[in-house]
Short mmCIF file of C-alpha atoms in Angstrom, two decimals:
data_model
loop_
_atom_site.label_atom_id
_atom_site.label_comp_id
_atom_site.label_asym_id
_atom_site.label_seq_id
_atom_site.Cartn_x
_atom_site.Cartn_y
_atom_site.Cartn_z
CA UNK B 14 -71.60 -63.71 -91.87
CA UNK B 15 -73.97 -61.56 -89.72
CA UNK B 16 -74.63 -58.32 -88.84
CA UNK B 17 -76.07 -55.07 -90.12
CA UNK B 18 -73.76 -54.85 -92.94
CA UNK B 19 -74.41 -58.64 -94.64
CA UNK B 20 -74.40 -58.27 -98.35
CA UNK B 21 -72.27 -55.04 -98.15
CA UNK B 22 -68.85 -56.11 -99.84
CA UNK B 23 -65.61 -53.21 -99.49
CA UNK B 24 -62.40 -53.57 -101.16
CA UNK B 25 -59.81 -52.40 -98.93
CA UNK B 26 -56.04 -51.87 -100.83
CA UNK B 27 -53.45 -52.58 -98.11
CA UNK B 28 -52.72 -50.27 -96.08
CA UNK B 29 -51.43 -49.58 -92.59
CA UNK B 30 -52.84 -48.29 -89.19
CA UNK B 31 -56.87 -45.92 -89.58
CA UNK B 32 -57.11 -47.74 -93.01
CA UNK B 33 -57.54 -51.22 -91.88
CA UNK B 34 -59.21 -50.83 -88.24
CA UNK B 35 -62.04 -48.95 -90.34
CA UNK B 36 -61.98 -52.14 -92.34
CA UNK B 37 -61.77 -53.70 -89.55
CA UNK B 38 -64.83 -52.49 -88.03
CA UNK B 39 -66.77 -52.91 -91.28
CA UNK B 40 -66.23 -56.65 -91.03
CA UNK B 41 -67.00 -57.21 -87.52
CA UNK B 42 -70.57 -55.72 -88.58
CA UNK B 43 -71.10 -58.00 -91.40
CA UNK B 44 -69.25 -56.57 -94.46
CA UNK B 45 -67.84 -58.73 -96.96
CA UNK B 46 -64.32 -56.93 -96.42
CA UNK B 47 -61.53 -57.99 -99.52
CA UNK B 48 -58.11 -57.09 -98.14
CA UNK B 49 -55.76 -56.46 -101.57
CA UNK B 50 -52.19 -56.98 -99.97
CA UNK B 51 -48.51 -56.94 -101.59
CA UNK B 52 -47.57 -59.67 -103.77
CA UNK B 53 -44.34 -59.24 -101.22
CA UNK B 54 -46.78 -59.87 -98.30
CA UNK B 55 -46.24 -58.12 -95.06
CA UNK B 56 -43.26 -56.40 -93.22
CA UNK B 57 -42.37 -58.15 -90.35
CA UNK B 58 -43.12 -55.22 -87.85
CA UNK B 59 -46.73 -54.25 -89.65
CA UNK B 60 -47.49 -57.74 -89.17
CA UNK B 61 -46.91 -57.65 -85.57
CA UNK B 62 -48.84 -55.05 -84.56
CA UNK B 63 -51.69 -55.90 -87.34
CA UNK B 64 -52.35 -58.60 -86.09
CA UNK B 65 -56.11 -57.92 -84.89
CA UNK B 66 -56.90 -55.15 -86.90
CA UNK B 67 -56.49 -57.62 -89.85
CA UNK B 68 -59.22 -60.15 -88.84
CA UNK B 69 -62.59 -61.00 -90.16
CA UNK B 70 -61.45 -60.02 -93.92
CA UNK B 71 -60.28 -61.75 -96.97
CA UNK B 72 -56.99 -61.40 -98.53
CA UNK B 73 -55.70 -61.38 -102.26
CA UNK B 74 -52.69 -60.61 -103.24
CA UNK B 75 -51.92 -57.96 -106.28
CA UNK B 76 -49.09 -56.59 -107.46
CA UNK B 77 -51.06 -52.96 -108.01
CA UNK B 78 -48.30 -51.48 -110.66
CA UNK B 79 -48.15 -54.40 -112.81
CA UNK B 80 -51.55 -53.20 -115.57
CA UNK B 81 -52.65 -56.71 -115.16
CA UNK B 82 -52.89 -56.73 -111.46
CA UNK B 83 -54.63 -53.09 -111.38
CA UNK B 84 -56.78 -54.43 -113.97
CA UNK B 85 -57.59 -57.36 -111.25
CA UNK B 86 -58.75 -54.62 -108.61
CA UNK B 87 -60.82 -52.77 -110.88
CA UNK B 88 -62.72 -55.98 -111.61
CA UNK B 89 -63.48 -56.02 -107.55
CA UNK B 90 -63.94 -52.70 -107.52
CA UNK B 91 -66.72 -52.51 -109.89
CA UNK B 92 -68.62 -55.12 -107.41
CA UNK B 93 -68.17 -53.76 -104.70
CA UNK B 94 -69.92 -51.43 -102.58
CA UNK B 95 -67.03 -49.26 -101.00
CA UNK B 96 -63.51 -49.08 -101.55
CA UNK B 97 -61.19 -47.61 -98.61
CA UNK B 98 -57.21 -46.60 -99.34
CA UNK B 99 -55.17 -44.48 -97.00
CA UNK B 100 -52.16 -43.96 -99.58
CA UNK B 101 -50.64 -40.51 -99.78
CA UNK B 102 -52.88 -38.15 -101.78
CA UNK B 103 -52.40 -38.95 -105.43
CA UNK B 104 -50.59 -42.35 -105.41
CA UNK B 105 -53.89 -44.48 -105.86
CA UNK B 106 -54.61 -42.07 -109.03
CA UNK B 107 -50.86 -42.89 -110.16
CA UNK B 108 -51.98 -46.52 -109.83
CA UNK B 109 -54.49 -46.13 -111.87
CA UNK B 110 -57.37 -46.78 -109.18
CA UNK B 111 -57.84 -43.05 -108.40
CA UNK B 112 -61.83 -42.32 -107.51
CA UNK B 113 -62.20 -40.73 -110.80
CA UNK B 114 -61.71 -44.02 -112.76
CA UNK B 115 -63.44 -46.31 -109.81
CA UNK B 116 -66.37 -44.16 -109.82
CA UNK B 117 -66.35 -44.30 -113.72
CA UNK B 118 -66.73 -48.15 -113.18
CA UNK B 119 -69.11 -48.14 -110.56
CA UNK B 120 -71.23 -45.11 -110.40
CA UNK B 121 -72.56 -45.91 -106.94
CA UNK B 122 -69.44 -46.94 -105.40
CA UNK B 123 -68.43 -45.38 -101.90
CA UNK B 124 -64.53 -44.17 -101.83
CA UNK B 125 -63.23 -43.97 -98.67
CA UNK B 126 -60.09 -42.13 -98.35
CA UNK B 127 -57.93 -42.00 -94.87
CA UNK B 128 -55.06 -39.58 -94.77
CA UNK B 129 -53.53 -37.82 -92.10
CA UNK B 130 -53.49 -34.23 -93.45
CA UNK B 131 -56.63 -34.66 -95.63
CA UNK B 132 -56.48 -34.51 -99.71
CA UNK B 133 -55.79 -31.01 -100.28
CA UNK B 134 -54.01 -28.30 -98.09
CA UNK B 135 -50.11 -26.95 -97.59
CA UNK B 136 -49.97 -30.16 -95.26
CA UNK B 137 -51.45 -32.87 -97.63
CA UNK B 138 -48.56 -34.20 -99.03
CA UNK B 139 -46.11 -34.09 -95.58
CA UNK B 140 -45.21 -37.34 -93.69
CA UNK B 141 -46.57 -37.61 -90.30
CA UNK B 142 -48.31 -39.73 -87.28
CA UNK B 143 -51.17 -40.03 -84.77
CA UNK B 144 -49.30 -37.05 -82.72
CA UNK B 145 -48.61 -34.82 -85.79
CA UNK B 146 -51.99 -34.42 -87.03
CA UNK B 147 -53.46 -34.11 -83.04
CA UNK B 148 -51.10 -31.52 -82.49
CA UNK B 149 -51.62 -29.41 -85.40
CA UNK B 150 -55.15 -30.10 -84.95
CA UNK B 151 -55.20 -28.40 -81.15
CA UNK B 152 -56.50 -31.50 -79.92
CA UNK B 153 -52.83 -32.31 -77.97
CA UNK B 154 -51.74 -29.38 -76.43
CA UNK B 155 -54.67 -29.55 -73.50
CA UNK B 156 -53.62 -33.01 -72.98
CA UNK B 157 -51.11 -32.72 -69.65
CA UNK B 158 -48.63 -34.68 -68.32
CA UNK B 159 -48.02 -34.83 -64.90
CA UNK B 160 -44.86 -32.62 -65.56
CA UNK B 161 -47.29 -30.53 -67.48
CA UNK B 162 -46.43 -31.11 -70.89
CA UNK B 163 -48.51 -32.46 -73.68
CA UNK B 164 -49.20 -36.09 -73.04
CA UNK B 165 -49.77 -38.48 -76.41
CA UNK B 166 -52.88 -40.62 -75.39
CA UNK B 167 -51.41 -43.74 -77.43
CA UNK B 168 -52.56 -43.56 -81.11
CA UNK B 169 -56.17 -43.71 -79.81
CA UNK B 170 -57.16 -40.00 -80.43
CA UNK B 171 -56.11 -38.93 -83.89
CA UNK B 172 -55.11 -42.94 -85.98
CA UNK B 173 -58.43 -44.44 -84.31
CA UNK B 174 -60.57 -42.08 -83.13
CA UNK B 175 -60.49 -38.97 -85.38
CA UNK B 176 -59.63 -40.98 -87.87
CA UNK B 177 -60.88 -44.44 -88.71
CA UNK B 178 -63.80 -44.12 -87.01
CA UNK B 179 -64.75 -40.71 -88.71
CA UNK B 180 -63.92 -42.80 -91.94
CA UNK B 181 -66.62 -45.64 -91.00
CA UNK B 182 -68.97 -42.94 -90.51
CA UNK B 183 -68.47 -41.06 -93.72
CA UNK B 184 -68.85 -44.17 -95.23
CA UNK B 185 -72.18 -45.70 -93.73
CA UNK B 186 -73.74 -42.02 -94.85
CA UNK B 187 -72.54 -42.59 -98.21
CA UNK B 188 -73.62 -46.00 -98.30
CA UNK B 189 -77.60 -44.91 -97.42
CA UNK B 190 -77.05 -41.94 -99.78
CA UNK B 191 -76.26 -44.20 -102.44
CA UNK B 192 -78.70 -47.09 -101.33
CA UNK B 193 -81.33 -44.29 -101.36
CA UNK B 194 -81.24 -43.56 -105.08
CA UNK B 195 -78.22 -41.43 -105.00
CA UNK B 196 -75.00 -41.56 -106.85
CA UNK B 197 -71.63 -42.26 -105.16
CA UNK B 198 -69.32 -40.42 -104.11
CA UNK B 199 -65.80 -39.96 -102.28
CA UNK B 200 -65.26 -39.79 -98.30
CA UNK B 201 -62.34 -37.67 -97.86
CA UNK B 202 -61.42 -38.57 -94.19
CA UNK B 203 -58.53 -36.81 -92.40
CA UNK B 204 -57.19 -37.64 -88.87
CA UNK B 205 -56.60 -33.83 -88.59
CA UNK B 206 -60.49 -32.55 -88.99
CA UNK B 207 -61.55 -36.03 -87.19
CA UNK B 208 -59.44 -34.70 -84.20
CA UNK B 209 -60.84 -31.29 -84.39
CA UNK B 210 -63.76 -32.66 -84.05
CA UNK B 211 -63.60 -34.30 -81.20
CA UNK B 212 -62.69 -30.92 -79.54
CA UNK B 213 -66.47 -29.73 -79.74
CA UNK B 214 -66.70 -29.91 -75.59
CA UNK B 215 -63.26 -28.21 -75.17
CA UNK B 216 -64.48 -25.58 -77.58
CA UNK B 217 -67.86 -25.16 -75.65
CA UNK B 218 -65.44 -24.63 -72.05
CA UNK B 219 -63.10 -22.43 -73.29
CA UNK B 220 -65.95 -20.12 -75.17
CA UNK B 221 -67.67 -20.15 -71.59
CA UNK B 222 -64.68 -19.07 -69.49
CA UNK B 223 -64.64 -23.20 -67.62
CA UNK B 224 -60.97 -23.87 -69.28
CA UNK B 225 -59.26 -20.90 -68.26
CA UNK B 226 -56.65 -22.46 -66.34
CA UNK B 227 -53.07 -22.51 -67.45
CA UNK B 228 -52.76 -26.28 -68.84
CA UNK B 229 -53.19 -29.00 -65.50
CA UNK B 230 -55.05 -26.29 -64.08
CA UNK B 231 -58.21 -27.18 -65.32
CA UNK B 232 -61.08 -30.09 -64.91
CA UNK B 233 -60.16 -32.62 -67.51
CA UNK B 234 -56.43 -31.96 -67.66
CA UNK B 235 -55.53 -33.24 -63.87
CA UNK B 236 -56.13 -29.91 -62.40
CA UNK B 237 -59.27 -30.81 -60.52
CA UNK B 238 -59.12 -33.34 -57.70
CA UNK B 239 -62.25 -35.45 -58.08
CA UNK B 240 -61.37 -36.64 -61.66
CA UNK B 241 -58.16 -38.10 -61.69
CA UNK B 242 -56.03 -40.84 -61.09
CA UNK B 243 -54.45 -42.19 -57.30
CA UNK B 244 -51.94 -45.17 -57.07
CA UNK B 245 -53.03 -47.73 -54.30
CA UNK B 246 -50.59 -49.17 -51.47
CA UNK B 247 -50.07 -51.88 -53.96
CA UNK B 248 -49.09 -49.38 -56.64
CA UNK B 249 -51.81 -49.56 -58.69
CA UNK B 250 -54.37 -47.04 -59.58
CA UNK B 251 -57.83 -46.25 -58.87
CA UNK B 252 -59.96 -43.46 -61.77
CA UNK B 253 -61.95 -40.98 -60.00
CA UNK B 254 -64.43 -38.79 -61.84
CA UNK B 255 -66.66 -37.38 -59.65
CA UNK B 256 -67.35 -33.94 -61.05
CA UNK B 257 -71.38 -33.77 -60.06
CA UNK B 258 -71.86 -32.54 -56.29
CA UNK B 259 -74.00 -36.10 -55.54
CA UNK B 260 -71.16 -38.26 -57.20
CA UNK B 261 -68.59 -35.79 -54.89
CA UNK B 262 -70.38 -36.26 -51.80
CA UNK B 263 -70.21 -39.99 -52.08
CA UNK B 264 -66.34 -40.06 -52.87
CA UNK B 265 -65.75 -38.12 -49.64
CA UNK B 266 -67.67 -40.51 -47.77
CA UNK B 267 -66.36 -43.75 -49.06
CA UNK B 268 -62.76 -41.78 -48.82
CA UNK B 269 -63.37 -41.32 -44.78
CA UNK B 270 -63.25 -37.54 -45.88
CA UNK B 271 -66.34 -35.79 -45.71
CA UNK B 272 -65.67 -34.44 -42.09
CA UNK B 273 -62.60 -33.41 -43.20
CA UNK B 274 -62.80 -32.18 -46.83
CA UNK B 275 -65.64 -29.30 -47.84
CA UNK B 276 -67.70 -30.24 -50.61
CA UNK B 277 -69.09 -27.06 -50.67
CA UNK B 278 -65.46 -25.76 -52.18
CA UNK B 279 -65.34 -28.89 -54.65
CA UNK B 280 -65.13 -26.18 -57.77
CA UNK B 281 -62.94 -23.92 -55.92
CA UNK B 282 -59.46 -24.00 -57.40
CA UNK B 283 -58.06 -22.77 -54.80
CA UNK B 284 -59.10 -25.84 -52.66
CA UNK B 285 -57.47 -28.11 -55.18
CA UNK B 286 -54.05 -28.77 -54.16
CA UNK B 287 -54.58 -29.64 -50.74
CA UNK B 288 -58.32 -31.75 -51.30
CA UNK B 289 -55.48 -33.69 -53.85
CA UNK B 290 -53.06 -34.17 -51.56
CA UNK B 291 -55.70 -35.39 -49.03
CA UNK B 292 -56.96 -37.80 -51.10
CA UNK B 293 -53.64 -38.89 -52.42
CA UNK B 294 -53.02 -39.64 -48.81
CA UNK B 295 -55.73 -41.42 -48.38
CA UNK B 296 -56.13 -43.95 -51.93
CA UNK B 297 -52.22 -44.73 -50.97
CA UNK B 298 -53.49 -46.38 -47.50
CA UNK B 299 -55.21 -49.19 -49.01
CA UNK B 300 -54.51 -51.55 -52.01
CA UNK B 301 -56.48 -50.84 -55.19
CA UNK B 302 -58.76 -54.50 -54.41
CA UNK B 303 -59.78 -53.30 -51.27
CA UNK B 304 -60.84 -49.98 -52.66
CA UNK B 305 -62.73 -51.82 -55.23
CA UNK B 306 -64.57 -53.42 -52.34
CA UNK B 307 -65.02 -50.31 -50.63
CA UNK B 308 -66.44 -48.21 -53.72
CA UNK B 309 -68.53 -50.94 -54.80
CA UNK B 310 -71.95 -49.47 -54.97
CA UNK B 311 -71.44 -46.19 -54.14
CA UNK B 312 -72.04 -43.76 -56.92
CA UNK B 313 -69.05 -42.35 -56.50
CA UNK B 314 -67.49 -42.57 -60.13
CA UNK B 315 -64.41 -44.05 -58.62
CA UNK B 316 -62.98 -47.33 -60.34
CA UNK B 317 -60.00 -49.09 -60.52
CA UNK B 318 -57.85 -48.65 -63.67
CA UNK B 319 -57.43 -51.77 -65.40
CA UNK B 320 -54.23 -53.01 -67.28
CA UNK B 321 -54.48 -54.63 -70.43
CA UNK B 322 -53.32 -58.06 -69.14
CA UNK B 323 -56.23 -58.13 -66.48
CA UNK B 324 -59.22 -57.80 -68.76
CA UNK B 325 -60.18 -60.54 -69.25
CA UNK B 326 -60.54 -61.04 -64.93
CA UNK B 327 -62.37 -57.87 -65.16
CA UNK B 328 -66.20 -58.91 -63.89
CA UNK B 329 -68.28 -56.38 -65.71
CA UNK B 330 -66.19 -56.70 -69.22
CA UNK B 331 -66.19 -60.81 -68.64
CA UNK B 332 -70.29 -61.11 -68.32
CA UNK B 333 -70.82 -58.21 -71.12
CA UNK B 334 -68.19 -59.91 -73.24
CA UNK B 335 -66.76 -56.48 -74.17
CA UNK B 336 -63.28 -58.97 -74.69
CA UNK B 337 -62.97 -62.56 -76.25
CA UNK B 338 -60.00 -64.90 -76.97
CA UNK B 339 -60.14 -65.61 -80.08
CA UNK B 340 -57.52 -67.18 -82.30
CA UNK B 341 -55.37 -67.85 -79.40
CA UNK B 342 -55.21 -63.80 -78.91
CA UNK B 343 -57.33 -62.01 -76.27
CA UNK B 344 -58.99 -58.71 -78.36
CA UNK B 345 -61.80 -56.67 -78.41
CA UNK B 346 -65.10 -58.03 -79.27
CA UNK B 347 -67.18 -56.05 -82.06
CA UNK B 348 -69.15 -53.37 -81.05
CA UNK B 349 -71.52 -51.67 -80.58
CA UNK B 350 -74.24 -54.38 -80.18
CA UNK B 351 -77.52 -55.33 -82.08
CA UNK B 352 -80.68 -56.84 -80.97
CA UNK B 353 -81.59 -58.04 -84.18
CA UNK B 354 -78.81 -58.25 -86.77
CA UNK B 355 -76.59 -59.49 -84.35
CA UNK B 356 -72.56 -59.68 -85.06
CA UNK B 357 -70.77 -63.18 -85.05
CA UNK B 358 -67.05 -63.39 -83.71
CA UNK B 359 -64.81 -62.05 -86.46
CA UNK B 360 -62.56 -64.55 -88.19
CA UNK B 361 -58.48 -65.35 -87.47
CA UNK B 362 -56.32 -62.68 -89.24
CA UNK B 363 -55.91 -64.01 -92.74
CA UNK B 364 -52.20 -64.34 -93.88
CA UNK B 365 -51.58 -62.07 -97.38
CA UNK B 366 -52.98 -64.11 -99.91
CA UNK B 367 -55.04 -66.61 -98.63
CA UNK B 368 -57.99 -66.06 -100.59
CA UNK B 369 -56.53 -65.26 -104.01
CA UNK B 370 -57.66 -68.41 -105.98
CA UNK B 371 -61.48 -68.15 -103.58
CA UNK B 372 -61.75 -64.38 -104.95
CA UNK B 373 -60.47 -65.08 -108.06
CA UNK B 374 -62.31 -67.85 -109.19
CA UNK B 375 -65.74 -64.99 -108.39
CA UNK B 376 -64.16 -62.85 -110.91
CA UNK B 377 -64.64 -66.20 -113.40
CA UNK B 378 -60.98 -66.74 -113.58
CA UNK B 379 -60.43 -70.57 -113.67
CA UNK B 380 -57.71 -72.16 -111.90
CA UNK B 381 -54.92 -72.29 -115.09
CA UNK B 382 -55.73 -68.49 -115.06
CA UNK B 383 -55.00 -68.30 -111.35
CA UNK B 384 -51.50 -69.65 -111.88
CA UNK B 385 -50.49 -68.00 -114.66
CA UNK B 386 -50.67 -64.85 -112.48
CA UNK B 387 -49.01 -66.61 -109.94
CA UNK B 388 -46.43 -67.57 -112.53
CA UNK B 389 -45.79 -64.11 -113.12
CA UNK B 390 -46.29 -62.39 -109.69
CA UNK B 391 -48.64 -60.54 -110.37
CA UNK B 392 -50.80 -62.39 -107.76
CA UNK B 393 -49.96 -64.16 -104.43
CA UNK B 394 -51.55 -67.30 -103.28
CA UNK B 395 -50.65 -68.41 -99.49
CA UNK B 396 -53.06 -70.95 -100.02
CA UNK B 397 -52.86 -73.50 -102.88
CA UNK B 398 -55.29 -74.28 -104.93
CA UNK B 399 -57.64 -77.15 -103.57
CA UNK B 400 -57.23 -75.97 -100.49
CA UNK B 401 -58.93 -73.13 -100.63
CA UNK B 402 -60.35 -71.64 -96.98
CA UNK B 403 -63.87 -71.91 -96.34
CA UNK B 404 -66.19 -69.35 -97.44
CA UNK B 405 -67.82 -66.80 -95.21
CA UNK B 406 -70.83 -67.58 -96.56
CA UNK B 407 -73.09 -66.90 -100.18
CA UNK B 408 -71.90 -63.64 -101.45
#
């Protein structure tokens, strides 16, 4: 493998959702990323939707409460560089892999821990989701609807955003801390503070009287007219997001509205619900390709909104390669991008498993080892032995 993070191996015990996108993003820059899965394998739904986040990783299965097969993890553990586990708080200590003992093993080690509510708190140890933890976070509630209610944006904001990816940062500062002569240490990442975060700007508006709006009154949350979103005469959609007065003026004029429309009273409020009817009116004459051909090159910050199942057509992501089919599927390409180190296309998805006897055999267990475990399910091997997967390269 390439990338910036060759030679960087994680151990990643199975989890669901934040947990394995941050792996996932770990391998597509070049991390030696060891998957521990359930001797049982995957449920049929977490397989479904895992399906990408998976790749570019190996798999072993362990049965983690049998001693032998915690005793198996350890033995990664202490090679590795970082471990990641979004269990509940406390049920990788009751396991016996808790960052106490880990770090005990391997002094430099990076823990990475993903949890919703974070490791301590009234909160810590109550179920939840993406939406729980953005709502209690106050990340949600400016967030409109068109009926003005609190919109979910997907899982993208609190699983993904505030939370894996805070995660993979945590953990790449940890890794230079402890590459730079200091000791390890655990990353407690929760989706909750990741999502606060993320409401810095919000927090700067409302401080200086610019969100003062009642919600869908104000300029992110569909209350202003220039950034929004207008269905075409072929009911599609074009994004508009012209908020500086340059990017404004050029809207108007590739709208057929700057006669008609005063850009003077673009911030005026009270101006909003008719300039938003007006150019309601006016996206809704044409289809959303012959906007596109009217927009294009105008800096107007006016696009069209693409669906999922058109990205691939999509000119700009098709020469920048921001998607690839890979594996038969059609998913995002690692990013960001490297001039130097450069990333390689992730591998398929690896089934749970696949790389028990590969892994194994690094640990110096030989193959009559190997099945003895297997014997006793305290390991799971998709692949048999002798057919072992190809490496992914000197380790």
């Amino acid at each position: 493998m390439s990338g910036p993070l060759a030679g960087v191996t994680i151990v990643e015990l199975g989890g669901i959702g934040p947990a394995p996108f941050a792996g996932m993003m770990l391998g597509d820059l070049g991390a030696d990323v060891i998957r521990i899965d359930r001797v049982e394998g995957l449920p049929d739904g977490e397989a479904a939707t895992h399906t990408i986040l998976l790749r570019g990783r190996r798999s072993v299965g362990v049965d983690l409460k049998d001693p032998r097969g915690r005793d198996l993890a350890l033995s990664l553990i202490a090679r590795a560089d970082g471990v990641i586990e979004g269990f509940r708080p406390g049920v990788a200590e009751r396991l016996g892999l808790g960052p106490e003992i880990a770090l005990a093993r391997n002094p430099a080690l990076v823990y990475g821990r993903m949890t919703g509510w974070g490791q301590e708190g009234p909160l810590s140890q109550t179920a939840g989701h993406d939406i729980n933890y953005i709502a209690v976070s106050g990340a949600l509630e400016p967030i409109a609807g068109g009926d003005g209610a609190p919109a979910a944006p997907l899982n993208m904001l609190g699983d993904f955003g505030g939370g894996a990816m805070l995660l993979v940062t945590g953990m790449l500062a940890a890794l230079l801390s402890a590459r730079g002569g200091g000791a390890g240490q655990v990353v407690d990442a929760a989706i909750v503070d990741g999502a606060a975060l993320m409401t810095a700007m919000h927090r700067s508006m409302l401080h200086s009287g610019l969100w003062d709006a009642p919600r869908g009154g104000n300029l992110f949350d569909g209350g202003a007219p220039y950034y929004g979103v207008y269905r075409t005469a072929d009911r599609r959609w074009m994004a508009v997001g012209a908020i500086e007065p340059k990017f404004y003026a050029e809207l108007l004029r590739g709208l057929d509205l700057a006669h008609e429309v005063d850009a003077a009273r673009q911030t005026d409020p009270l101006s909003w619900p008719e300039t938003r009817s007006r150019f309601a009116t006016r996206f809704a004459e044409r289809t959303r390709a012959q906007w596109e051909e009217r927009f294009h090159g105008l800096d107007a910050c006016t696009t069209p909104v693409i669906a999922p199942d058109e990205v691939m057509d999509n000119a700009h992501l098709s020469i920048r390669g921001t998607y690839s089919r890979e594996d038969g599927l059609v998913q995002p390409s690692p990013a960001p991008r490297f001039s130097r180190t450069r990333t390689t296309p992730p591998t398929a998805s690896p089934s749970p498993g696949e790389h028990t006897h590969e892994v194994l055999a690094e640990l110096g267990l030989d193959a009559h080892a190997v099945e003895t475990l297997i014997d006793a399910r305290v390991v799971r091997a998709s692949t048999p032995a002798g057919q072992i997967p190809p490496s992914r390269g000197s380790r």
